[in-house]
CSV table of C-alpha atoms in Angstrom, one decimal:
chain,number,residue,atom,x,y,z
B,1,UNK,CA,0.0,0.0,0.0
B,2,UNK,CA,1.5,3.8,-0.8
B,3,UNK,CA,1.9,6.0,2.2
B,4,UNK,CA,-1.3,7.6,3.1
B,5,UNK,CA,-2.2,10.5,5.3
B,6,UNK,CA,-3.7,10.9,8.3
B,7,UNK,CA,-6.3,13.3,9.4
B,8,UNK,CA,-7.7,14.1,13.1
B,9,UNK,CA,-10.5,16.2,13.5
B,10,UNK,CA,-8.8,18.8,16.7
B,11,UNK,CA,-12.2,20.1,18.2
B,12,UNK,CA,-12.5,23.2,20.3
B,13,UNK,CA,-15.3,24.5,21.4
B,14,UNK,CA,-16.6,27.7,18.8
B,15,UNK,CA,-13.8,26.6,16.8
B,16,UNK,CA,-9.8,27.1,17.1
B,17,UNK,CA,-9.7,31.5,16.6
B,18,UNK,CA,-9.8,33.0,19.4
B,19,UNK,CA,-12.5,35.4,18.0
B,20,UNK,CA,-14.3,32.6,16.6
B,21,UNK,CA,-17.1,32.8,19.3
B,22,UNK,CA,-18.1,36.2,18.1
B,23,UNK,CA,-18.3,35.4,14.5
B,24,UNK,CA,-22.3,34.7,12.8
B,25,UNK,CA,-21.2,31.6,11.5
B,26,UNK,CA,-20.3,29.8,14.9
B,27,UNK,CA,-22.7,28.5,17.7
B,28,UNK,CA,-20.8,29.1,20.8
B,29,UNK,CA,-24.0,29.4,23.0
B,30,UNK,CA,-24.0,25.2,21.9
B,31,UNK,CA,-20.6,24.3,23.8
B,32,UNK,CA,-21.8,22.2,26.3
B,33,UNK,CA,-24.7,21.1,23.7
B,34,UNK,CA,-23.9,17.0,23.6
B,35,UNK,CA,-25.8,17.4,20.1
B,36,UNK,CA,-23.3,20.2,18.9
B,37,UNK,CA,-20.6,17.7,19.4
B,38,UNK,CA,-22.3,14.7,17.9
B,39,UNK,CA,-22.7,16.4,14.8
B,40,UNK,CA,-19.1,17.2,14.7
B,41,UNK,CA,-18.0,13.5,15.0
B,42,UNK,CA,-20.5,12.6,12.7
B,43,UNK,CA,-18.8,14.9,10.2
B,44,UNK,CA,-15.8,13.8,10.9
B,45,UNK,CA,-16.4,10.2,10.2
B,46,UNK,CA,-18.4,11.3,7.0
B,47,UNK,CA,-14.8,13.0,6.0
B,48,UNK,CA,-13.4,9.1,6.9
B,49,UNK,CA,-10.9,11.2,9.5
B,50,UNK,CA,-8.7,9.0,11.9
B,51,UNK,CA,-9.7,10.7,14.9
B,52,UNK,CA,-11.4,13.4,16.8
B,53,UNK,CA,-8.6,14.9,19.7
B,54,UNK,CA,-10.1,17.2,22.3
B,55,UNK,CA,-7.7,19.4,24.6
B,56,UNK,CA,-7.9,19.6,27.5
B,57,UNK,CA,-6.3,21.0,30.9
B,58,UNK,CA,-7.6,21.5,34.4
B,59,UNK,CA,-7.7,24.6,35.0
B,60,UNK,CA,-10.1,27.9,33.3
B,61,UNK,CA,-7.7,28.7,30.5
B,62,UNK,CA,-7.4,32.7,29.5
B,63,UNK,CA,-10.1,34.9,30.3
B,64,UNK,CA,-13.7,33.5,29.4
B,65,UNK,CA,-14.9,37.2,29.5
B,66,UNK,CA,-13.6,37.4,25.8
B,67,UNK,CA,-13.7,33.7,25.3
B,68,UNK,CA,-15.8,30.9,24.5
B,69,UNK,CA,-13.9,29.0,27.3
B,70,UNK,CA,-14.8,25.6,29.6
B,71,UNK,CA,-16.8,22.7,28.6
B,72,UNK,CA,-17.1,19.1,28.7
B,73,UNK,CA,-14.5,17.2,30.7
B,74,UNK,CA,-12.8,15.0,27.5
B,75,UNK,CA,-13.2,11.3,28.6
B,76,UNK,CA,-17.0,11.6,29.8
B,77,UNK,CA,-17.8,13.6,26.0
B,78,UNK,CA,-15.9,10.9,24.2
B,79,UNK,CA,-17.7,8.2,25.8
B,80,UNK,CA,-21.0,9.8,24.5
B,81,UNK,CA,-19.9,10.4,21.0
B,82,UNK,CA,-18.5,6.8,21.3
B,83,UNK,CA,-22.7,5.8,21.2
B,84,UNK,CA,-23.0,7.6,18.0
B,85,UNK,CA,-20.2,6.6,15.8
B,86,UNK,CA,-18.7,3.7,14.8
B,87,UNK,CA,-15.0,4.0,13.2
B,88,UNK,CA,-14.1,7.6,13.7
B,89,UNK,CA,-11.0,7.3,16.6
B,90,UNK,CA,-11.7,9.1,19.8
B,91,UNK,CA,-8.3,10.6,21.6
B,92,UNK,CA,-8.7,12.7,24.9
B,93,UNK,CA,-6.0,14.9,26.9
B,94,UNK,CA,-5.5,13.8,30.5
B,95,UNK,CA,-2.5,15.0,32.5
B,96,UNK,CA,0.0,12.9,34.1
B,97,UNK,CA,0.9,15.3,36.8
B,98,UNK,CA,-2.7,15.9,38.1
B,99,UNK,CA,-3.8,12.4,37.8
B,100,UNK,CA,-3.2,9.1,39.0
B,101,UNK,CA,-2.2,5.8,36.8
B,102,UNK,CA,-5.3,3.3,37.9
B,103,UNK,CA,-7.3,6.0,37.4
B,104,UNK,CA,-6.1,7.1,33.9
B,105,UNK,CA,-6.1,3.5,33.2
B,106,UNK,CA,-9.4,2.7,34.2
B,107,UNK,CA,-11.2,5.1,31.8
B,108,UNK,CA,-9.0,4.6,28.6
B,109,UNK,CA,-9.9,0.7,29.3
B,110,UNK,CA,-13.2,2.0,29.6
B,111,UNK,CA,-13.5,3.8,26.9
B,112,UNK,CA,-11.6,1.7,24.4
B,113,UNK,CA,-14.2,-0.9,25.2
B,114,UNK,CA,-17.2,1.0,24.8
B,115,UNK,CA,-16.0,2.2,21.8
B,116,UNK,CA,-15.0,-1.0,20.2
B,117,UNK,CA,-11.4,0.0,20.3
B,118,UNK,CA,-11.1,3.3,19.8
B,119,UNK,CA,-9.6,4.9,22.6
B,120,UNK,CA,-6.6,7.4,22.3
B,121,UNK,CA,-5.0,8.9,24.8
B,122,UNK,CA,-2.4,12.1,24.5
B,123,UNK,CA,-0.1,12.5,27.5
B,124,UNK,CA,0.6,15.8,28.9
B,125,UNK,CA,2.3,16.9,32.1
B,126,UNK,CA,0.5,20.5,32.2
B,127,UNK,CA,2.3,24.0,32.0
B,128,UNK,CA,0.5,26.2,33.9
B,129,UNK,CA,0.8,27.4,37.4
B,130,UNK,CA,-2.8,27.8,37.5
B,131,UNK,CA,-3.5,24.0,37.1
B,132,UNK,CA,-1.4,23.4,39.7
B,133,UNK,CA,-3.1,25.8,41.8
B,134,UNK,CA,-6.2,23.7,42.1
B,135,UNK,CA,-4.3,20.5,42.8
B,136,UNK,CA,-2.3,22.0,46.5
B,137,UNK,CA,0.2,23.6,45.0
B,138,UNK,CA,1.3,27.0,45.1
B,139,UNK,CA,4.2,26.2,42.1
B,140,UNK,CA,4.2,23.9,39.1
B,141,UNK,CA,6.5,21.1,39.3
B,142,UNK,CA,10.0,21.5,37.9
B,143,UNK,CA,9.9,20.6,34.3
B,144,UNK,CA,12.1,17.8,34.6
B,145,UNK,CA,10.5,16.8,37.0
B,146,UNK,CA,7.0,16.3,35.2
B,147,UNK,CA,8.6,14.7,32.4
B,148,UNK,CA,9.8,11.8,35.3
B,149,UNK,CA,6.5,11.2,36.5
B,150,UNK,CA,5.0,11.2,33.3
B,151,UNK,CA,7.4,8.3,32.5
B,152,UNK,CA,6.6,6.4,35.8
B,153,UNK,CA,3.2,7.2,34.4
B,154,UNK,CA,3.0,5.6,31.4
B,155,UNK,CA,4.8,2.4,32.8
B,156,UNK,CA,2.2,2.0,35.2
B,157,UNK,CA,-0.6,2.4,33.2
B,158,UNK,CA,0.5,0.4,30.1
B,159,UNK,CA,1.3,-2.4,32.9
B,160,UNK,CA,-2.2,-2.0,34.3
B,161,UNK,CA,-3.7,-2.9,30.7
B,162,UNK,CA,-1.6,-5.7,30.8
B,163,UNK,CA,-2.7,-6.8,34.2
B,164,UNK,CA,-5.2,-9.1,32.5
B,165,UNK,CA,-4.7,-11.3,29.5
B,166,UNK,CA,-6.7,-11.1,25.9
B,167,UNK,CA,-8.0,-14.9,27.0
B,168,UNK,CA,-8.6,-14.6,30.8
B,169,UNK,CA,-12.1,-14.4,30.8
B,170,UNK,CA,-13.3,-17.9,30.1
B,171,UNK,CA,-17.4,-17.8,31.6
B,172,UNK,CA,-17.3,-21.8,31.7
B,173,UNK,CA,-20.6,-21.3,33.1
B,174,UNK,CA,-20.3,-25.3,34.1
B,175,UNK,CA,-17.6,-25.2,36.3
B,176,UNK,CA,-18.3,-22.0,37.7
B,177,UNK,CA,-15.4,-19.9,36.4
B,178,UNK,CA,-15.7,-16.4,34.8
B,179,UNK,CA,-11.9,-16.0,34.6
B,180,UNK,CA,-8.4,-18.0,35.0
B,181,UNK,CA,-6.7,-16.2,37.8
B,182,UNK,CA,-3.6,-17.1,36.3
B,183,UNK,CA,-4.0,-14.6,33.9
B,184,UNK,CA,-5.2,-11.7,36.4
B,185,UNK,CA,-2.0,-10.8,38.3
B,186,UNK,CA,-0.8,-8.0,40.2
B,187,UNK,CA,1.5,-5.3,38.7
B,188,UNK,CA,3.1,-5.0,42.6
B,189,UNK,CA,4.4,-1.3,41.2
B,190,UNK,CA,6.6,0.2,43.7
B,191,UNK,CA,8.5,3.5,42.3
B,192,UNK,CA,9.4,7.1,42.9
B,193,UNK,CA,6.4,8.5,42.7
B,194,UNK,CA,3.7,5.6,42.5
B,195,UNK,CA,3.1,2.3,44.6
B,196,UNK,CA,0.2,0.4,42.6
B,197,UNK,CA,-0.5,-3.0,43.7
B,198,UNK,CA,-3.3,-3.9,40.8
B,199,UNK,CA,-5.0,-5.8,38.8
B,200,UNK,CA,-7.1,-3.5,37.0
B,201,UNK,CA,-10.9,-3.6,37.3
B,202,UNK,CA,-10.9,-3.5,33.9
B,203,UNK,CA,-10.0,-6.4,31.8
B,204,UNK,CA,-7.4,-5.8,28.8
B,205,UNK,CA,-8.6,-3.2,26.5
B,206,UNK,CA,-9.8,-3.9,22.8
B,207,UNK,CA,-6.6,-2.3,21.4
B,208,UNK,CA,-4.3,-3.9,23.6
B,209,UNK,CA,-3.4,-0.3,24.7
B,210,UNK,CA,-4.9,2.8,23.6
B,211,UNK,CA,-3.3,4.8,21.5
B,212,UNK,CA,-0.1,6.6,23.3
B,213,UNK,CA,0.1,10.5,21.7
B,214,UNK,CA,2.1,13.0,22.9
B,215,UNK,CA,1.9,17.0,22.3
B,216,UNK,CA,5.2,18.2,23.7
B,217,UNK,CA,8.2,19.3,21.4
B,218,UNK,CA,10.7,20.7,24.1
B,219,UNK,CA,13.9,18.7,24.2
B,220,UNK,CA,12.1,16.5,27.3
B,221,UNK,CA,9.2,16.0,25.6
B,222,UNK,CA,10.9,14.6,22.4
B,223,UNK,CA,12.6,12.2,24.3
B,224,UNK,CA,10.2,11.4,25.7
B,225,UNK,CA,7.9,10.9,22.4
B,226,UNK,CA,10.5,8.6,21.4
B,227,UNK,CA,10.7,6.2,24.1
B,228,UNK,CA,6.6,5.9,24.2
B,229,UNK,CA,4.5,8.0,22.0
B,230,UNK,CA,2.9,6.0,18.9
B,231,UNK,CA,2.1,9.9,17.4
B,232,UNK,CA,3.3,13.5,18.1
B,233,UNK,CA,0.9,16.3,18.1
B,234,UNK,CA,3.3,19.2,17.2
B,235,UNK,CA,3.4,22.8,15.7
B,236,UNK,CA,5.6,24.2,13.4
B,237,UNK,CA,5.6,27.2,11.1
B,238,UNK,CA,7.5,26.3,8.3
B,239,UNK,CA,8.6,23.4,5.9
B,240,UNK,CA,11.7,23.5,6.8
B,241,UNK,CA,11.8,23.5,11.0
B,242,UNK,CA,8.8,20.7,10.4
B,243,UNK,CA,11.7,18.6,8.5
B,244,UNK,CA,14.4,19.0,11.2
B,245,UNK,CA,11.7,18.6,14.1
B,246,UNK,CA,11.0,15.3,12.6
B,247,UNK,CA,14.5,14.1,11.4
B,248,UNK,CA,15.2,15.1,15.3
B,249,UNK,CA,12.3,13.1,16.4
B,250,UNK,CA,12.9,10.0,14.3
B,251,UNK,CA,16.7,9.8,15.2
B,252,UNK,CA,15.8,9.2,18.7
B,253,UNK,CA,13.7,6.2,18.4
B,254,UNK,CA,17.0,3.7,18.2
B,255,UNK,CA,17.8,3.9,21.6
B,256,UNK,CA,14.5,2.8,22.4
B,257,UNK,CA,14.8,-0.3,20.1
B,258,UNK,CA,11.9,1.6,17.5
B,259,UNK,CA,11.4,1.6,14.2
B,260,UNK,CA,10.3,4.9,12.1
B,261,UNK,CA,6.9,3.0,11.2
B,262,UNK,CA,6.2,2.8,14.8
B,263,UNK,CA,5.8,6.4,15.1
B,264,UNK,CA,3.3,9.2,13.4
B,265,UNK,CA,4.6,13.4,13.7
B,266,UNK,CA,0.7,15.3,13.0
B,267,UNK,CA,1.7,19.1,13.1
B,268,UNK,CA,-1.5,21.4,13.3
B,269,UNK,CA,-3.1,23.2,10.6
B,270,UNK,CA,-5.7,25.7,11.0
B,271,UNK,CA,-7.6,26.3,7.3
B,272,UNK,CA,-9.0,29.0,6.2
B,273,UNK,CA,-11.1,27.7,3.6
B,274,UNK,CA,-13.1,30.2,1.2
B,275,UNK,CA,-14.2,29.5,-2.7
B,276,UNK,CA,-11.3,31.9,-3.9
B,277,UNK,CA,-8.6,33.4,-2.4
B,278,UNK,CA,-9.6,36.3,-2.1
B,279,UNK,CA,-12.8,35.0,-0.1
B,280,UNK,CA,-10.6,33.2,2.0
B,281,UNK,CA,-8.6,36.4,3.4
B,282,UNK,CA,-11.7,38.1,3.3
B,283,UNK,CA,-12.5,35.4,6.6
B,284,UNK,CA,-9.4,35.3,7.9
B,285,UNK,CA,-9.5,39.3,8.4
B,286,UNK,CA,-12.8,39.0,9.7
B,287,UNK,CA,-11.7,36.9,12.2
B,288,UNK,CA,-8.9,39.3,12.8
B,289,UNK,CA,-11.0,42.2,13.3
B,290,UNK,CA,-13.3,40.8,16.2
B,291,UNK,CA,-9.9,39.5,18.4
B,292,UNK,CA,-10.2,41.5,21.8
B,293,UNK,CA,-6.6,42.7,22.1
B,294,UNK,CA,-6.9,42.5,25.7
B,295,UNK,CA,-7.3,39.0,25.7
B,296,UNK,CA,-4.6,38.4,22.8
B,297,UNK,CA,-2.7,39.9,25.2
B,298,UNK,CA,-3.3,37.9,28.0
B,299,UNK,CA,-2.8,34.6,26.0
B,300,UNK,CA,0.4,36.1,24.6
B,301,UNK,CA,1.8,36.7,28.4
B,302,UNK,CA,1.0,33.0,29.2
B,303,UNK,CA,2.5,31.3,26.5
B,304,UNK,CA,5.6,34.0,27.0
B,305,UNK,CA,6.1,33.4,30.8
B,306,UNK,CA,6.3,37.5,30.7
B,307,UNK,CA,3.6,39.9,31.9
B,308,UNK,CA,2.7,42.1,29.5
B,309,UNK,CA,-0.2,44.0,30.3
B,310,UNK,CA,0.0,48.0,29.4
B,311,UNK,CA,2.8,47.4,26.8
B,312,UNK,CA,2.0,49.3,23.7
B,313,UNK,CA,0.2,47.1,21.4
B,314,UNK,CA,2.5,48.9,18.0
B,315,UNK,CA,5.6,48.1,20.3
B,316,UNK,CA,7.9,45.2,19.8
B,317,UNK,CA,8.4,42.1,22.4
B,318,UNK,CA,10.2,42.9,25.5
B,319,UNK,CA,13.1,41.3,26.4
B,320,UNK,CA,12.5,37.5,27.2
B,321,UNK,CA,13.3,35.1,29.7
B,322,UNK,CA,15.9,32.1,28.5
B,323,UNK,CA,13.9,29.3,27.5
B,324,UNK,CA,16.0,27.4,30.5
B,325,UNK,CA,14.0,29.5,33.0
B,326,UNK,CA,10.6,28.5,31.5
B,327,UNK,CA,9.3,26.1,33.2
B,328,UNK,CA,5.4,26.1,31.5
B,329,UNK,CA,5.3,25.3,27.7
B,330,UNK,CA,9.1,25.8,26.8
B,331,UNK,CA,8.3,24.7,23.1
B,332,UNK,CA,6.1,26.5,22.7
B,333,UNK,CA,7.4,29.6,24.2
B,334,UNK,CA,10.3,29.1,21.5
B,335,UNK,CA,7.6,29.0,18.5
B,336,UNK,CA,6.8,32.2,19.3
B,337,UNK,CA,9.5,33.8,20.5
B,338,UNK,CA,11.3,33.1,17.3
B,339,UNK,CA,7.8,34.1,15.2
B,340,UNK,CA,8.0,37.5,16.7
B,341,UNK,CA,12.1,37.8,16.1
B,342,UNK,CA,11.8,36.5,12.7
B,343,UNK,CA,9.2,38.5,11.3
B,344,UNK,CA,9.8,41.4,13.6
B,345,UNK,CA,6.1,41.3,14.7
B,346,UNK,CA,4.6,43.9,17.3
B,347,UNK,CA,2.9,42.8,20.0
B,348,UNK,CA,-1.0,43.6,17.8
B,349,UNK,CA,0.8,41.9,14.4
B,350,UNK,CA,2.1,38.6,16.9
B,351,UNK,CA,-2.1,38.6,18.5
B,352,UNK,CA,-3.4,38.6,15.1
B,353,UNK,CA,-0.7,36.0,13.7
B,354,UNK,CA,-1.4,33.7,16.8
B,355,UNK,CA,-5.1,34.1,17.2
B,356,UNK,CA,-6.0,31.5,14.5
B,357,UNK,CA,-3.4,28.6,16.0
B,358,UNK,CA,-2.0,30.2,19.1
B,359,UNK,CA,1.3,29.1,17.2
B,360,UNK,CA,0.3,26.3,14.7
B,361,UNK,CA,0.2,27.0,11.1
B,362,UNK,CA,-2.6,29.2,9.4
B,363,UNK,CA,-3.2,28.6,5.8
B,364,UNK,CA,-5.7,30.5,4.1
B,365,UNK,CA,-7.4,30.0,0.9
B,366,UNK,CA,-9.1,27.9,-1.5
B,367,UNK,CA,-9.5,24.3,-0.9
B,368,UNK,CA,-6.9,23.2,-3.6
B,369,UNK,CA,-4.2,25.8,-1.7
B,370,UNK,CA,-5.4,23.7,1.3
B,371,UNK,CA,-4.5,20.4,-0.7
B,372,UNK,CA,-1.6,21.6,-1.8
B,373,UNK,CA,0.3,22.5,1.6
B,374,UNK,CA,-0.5,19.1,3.2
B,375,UNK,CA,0.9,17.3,0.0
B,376,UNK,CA,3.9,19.5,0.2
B,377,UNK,CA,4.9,18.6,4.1
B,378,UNK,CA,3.5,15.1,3.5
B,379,UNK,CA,5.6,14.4,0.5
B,380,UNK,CA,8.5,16.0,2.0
B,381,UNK,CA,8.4,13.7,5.1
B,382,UNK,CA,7.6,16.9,7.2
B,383,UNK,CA,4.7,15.1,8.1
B,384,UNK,CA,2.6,11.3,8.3
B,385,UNK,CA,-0.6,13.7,8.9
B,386,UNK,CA,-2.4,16.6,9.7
B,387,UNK,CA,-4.2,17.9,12.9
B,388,UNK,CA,-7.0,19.7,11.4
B,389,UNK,CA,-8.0,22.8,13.5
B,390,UNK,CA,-11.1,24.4,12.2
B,391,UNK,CA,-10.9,28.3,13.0
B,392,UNK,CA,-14.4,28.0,13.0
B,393,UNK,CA,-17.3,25.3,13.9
B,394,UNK,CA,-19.4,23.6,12.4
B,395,UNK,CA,-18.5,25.3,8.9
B,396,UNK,CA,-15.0,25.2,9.1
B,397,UNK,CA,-14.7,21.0,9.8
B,398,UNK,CA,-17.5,20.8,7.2
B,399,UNK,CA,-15.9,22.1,4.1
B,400,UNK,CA,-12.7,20.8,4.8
B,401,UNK,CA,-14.6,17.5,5.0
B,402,UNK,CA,-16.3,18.7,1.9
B,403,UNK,CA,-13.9,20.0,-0.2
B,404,UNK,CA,-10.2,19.3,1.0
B,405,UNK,CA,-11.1,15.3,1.5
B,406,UNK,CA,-12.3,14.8,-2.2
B,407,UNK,CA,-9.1,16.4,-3.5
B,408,UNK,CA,-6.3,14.5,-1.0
B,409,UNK,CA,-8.7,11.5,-2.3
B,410,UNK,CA,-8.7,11.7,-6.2
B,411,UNK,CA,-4.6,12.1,-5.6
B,412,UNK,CA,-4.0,8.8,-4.0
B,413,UNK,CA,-3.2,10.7,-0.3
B,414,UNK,CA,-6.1,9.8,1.9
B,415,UNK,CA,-8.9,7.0,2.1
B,416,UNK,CA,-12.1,6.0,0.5
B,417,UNK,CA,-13.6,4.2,2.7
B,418,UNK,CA,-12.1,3.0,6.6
B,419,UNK,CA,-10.8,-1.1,6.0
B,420,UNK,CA,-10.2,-1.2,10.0
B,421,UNK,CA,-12.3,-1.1,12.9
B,422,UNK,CA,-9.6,0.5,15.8
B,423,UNK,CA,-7.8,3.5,16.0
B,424,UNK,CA,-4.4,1.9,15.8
B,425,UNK,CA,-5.7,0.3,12.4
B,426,UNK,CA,-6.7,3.7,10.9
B,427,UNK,CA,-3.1,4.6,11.8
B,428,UNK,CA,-1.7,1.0,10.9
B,429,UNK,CA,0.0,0.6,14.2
B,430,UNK,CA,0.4,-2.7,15.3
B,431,UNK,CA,-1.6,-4.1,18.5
B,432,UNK,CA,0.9,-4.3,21.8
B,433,UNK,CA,1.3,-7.8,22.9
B,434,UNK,CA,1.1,-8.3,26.7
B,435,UNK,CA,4.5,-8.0,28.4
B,436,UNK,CA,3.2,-9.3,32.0
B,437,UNK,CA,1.8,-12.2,30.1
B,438,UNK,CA,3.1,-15.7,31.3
B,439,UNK,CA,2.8,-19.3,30.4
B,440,UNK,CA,2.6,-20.3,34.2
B,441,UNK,CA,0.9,-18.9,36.8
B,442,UNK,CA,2.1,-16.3,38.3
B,443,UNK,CA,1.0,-13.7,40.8
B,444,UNK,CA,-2.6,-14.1,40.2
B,445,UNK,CA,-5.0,-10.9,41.7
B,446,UNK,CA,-7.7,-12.9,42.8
């Protein structure tokens, strides 16, 4: 089979502009409206997409008096939109550092069985101070030291999957046995920052384990996407820093014992789809004009670790902190650093710039420009795929679906019709076999 793309639906609320919410064609009074969301898998699966990804953090991100902001806790929405599809993948955002493993473990299993397999989950370890204000904290933890725990993490919870074998349930209704203990065992985890005994209540997921992405492109995070991620959410501007980021990426996987087919880099893309070009920047300044620079502003000073409230909007960037003394988003403070220092931005230009992708690419115009771009990075092994980040909902996922789809289609990129049933086989990624499993007994749970 040729190399084919892949496509995930990236769903936010009014849609992915920050000004989105005030624009006629959104429906932001719908965001915790189950039906609003239904409709957008629904699309989704109509365009034959891999996935729909939701963000998420725990915390109220940026100021909701300009913004469209809160909504439905990821894993809970998922599982409803689960009832109402049936191939479309389903990925949700939950935070290693404000979570625990059985927990986290416990719903993807969940999940990946009431869906029929498929679960995905992106790993974060959360980079504000605010998140960790509402979890006893005063400070975030040190960088590093997220990036440890989310390791720990993972190890847990993939063991937890693995705390019951694919055949352990038997319900030999004559003997009176549901399941062979022997293949229910105890994890007995005991490490720096978790002691989990196990079994899960849960037996072994559809998929083996859900899907394992990760969104973090700082030099911990890419390490760390190398040892366990099966796909990178990222963000890069340009051809050119999306081909080193994923050379970079890809060299890693050796010292892991991992093979470039066991890994997927999705940058994001936010299109701005019109009939012509001219229609398309037509929307795109639209969109632009209703931004509220106070909350650009705010955003802006968040993802810059700098205050930078009463600065003159016409001015340049102040003087920045290292990236060394970040210790939120450091990849993402770098994207934009370097955005603003490249195109020599002030602070209104860098708002209007970010406010379609707070840092992912913006492409506006017609749906064959649209084509075009993803072929370029996908041909140029910039890319396996696309995040698709709709400035605008329901209309902007629509006429991508509509009109970007049929054209990656008729050139041989993306496909017809799904051939799989799980999310790892929209994304041809093998199933993981068991590593706890055993052909004696051994530590049974119960």
């Amino acid at each position: 089979m040729p190399r084919q793309l892949h496509l995930n639906a990236f769903l936010m609320n009014a849609g992915h502009h920050d000004a989105a919410w005030r624009h006629p064609r959104t429906q932001p009074e719908r965001v915790t409206d189950l039906r609003y969301f239904q409709e957008l898998a629904r699309t989704a699966e109509r365009g034959l997409l891999d996935s729909v990804f939701l963000a998420d953090g725990v915390a109220l991100w940026g100021k909701v008096r300009h913004n469209a902001l809160g909504g439905f806790e990821p894993l809970t929405l998922l599982s409803a939109l689960a009832a109402v599809t049936e191939h479309v993948g389903l990925i949700a955002t939950v935070s290693t550092t404000f979570n625990e493993p059985y927990h986290t473990a416990r719903k993807f299993a969940s999940l990946d069985h009431l869906s029929g397999g498929r679960a995905g989950w992106n790993i974060v370890t959360s980079g504000s101070v605010d998140e960790a204000r509402n979890f006893n904290r005063e400070e975030h933890l040190d960088h590093a030291v997220r990036y440890a725990r989310a390791r720990e993490f993972v190890d847990v919870t993939t063991k937890l999957w693995d705390s019951w074998e694919d055949d352990a349930i038997l319900v030999d209704r004559e003997r009176g046995v549901y399941a062979d203990t022997d293949k229910v065992r105890a994890i007995g985890h005991k490490g720096e920052h978790f002691s989990v005994h196990g079994a899960l209540n849960v037996p072994r997921p559809p998929q083996g384990h859900p899907l394992l992405v990760q969104a973090g492109s700082s030099e911990d995070g890419k390490e760390f996407a190398a040892q366990y991620a099966e796909a990178v959410f990222t963000a890069q501007q340009t051809l050119a820093d999306a081909q080193a980021f994923a050379k970079d990426l890809r060299a890693r996987l050796p010292r892991y014992g991992r093979t470039d087919d066991q890994l997927l880099i999705l940058p994001g893309i936010a299109p701005v789809i019109g009939s012509t070009e001219a229609e398309a920047r037509a929307l795109e300044q639209e969109l632009t004009d209703l931004q509220v620079p106070e909350y650009g502003l705010a955003q802006l000073s968040g993802m810059l670790g700098t205050d930078l409230t009463g600065l003159p909007l016409d001015g340049p960037l102040p003087e920045l902190p290292e990236e060394k003394d970040i210790n939120g988003n450091k990849s993402r403070f770098t994207l934009v650093a370097e955005l603003a220092r490249r195109d020599g931005l002030t602070l209104r230009e860098l708002i209007a710039r970010l406010g379609g992708g707070r840092g992912h690419r913006v492409v506006a115009g017609t749906p064959e420009r649209i084509a075009d771009e993803i072929e370029e990075w996908f041909r140029a092994g910039a890319a396996d795929g696309f995040n698709i980040m709709p400035p605008y909902l329901p209309g902007g996922l629509e006429v991508f679906v509509d009109e970007v789809v049929p054209l990656l289609q008729a050139r041989g990129l993306f496909r017809t019709e799904y051939t799989g049933r799980t999310l790892r086989e929209h994304y041809g990624l093998a199933r993981p076999a068991n590593r706890l499993a055993v052909t004696s007994p051994a530590s049974p749970a119960a």
